[in-house]
mmCIF file of C-alpha atoms in Angstrom:
data_model
loop_
_atom_site.group_PDB
_atom_site.id
_atom_site.type_symbol
_atom_site.label_atom_id
_atom_site.label_comp_id
_atom_site.label_asym_id
_atom_site.label_seq_id
_atom_site.Cartn_x
_atom_site.Cartn_y
_atom_site.Cartn_z
ATOM 1 C CA UNK A 1 0.278 0.089 0.498
ATOM 2 C CA UNK A 2 1.828 2.996 -0.436
ATOM 3 C CA UNK A 3 -0.138 6.022 0.947
ATOM 4 C CA UNK A 4 0.771 9.181 0.781
ATOM 5 C CA UNK A 5 1.606 11.976 3.197
ATOM 6 C CA UNK A 6 1.698 15.633 3.395
ATOM 7 C CA UNK A 7 3.408 17.974 5.060
ATOM 8 C CA UNK A 8 2.330 21.615 5.818
ATOM 9 C CA UNK A 9 5.633 24.249 6.079
ATOM 10 C CA UNK A 10 5.856 27.666 5.678
ATOM 11 C CA UNK A 11 8.777 28.908 2.778
ATOM 12 C CA UNK A 12 10.901 29.738 6.363
ATOM 13 C CA UNK A 13 11.081 26.255 7.379
ATOM 14 C CA UNK A 14 11.312 24.779 3.841
ATOM 15 C CA UNK A 15 14.156 26.784 3.164
ATOM 16 C CA UNK A 16 16.242 25.988 5.855
ATOM 17 C CA UNK A 17 14.829 22.442 5.759
ATOM 18 C CA UNK A 18 16.383 21.992 2.456
ATOM 19 C CA UNK A 19 19.229 23.976 3.161
ATOM 20 C CA UNK A 20 19.950 21.618 6.198
ATOM 21 C CA UNK A 21 19.489 18.428 3.945
ATOM 22 C CA UNK A 22 21.405 19.948 1.565
ATOM 23 C CA UNK A 23 25.098 20.878 3.384
ATOM 24 C CA UNK A 24 24.520 17.362 4.156
ATOM 25 C CA UNK A 25 27.425 15.477 2.379
ATOM 26 C CA UNK A 26 27.267 11.494 1.832
ATOM 27 C CA UNK A 27 29.294 10.814 5.125
ATOM 28 C CA UNK A 28 27.095 12.741 7.699
ATOM 29 C CA UNK A 29 24.307 9.768 6.243
ATOM 30 C CA UNK A 30 27.132 6.859 5.953
ATOM 31 C CA UNK A 31 25.854 5.021 8.756
ATOM 32 C CA UNK A 32 21.767 5.807 7.944
ATOM 33 C CA UNK A 33 20.021 2.607 6.686
ATOM 34 C CA UNK A 34 20.184 2.881 2.925
ATOM 35 C CA UNK A 35 15.937 3.533 3.139
ATOM 36 C CA UNK A 36 16.501 6.184 5.837
ATOM 37 C CA UNK A 37 18.649 7.986 2.740
ATOM 38 C CA UNK A 38 16.557 7.460 0.289
ATOM 39 C CA UNK A 39 14.223 9.237 1.909
ATOM 40 C CA UNK A 40 16.229 11.906 3.244
ATOM 41 C CA UNK A 41 16.996 12.409 -0.611
ATOM 42 C CA UNK A 42 13.896 12.462 -2.141
ATOM 43 C CA UNK A 43 12.671 14.671 0.527
ATOM 44 C CA UNK A 44 15.281 16.710 -0.890
ATOM 45 C CA UNK A 45 14.602 16.074 -3.632
ATOM 46 C CA UNK A 46 11.004 17.158 -3.573
ATOM 47 C CA UNK A 47 12.072 21.219 -1.539
ATOM 48 C CA UNK A 48 13.869 21.434 -3.692
ATOM 49 C CA UNK A 49 11.007 21.273 -7.497
ATOM 50 C CA UNK A 50 9.045 24.130 -4.797
ATOM 51 C CA UNK A 51 11.567 26.136 -3.418
ATOM 52 C CA UNK A 52 12.120 28.649 -6.435
ATOM 53 C CA UNK A 53 14.478 30.387 -4.907
ATOM 54 C CA UNK A 54 17.306 28.248 -4.803
ATOM 55 C CA UNK A 55 18.989 30.245 -7.602
ATOM 56 C CA UNK A 56 18.500 33.181 -6.440
ATOM 57 C CA UNK A 57 21.544 35.308 -6.139
ATOM 58 C CA UNK A 58 20.515 36.581 -2.386
ATOM 59 C CA UNK A 59 19.695 32.916 -2.003
ATOM 60 C CA UNK A 60 22.911 32.632 1.442
ATOM 61 C CA UNK A 61 20.906 35.572 2.580
ATOM 62 C CA UNK A 62 17.285 34.780 2.326
ATOM 63 C CA UNK A 63 18.790 31.712 3.370
ATOM 64 C CA UNK A 64 19.670 33.472 7.078
ATOM 65 C CA UNK A 65 16.656 35.808 7.088
ATOM 66 C CA UNK A 66 14.605 32.786 6.933
ATOM 67 C CA UNK A 67 16.693 30.944 10.445
ATOM 68 C CA UNK A 68 16.232 34.598 11.946
ATOM 69 C CA UNK A 69 12.943 34.258 11.085
ATOM 70 C CA UNK A 70 12.444 30.757 12.642
ATOM 71 C CA UNK A 71 14.944 31.203 15.501
ATOM 72 C CA UNK A 72 13.078 33.994 17.667
#
């Protein structure tokens, strides 16, 4: 059975989560089960398609603003 679960994130939360996932390298997940690695990569891929600002010149500033907004 392939039930779907939908999670709703603010754009700030999605951006911070994407940045965290994309900043991990293979070593960070080397002890994870292959299925866990697959889930993390799939989540990163899905977030990437929903965040058009990833290629904006001010991307790093956007991430910083999102982190600040969430962390206050």
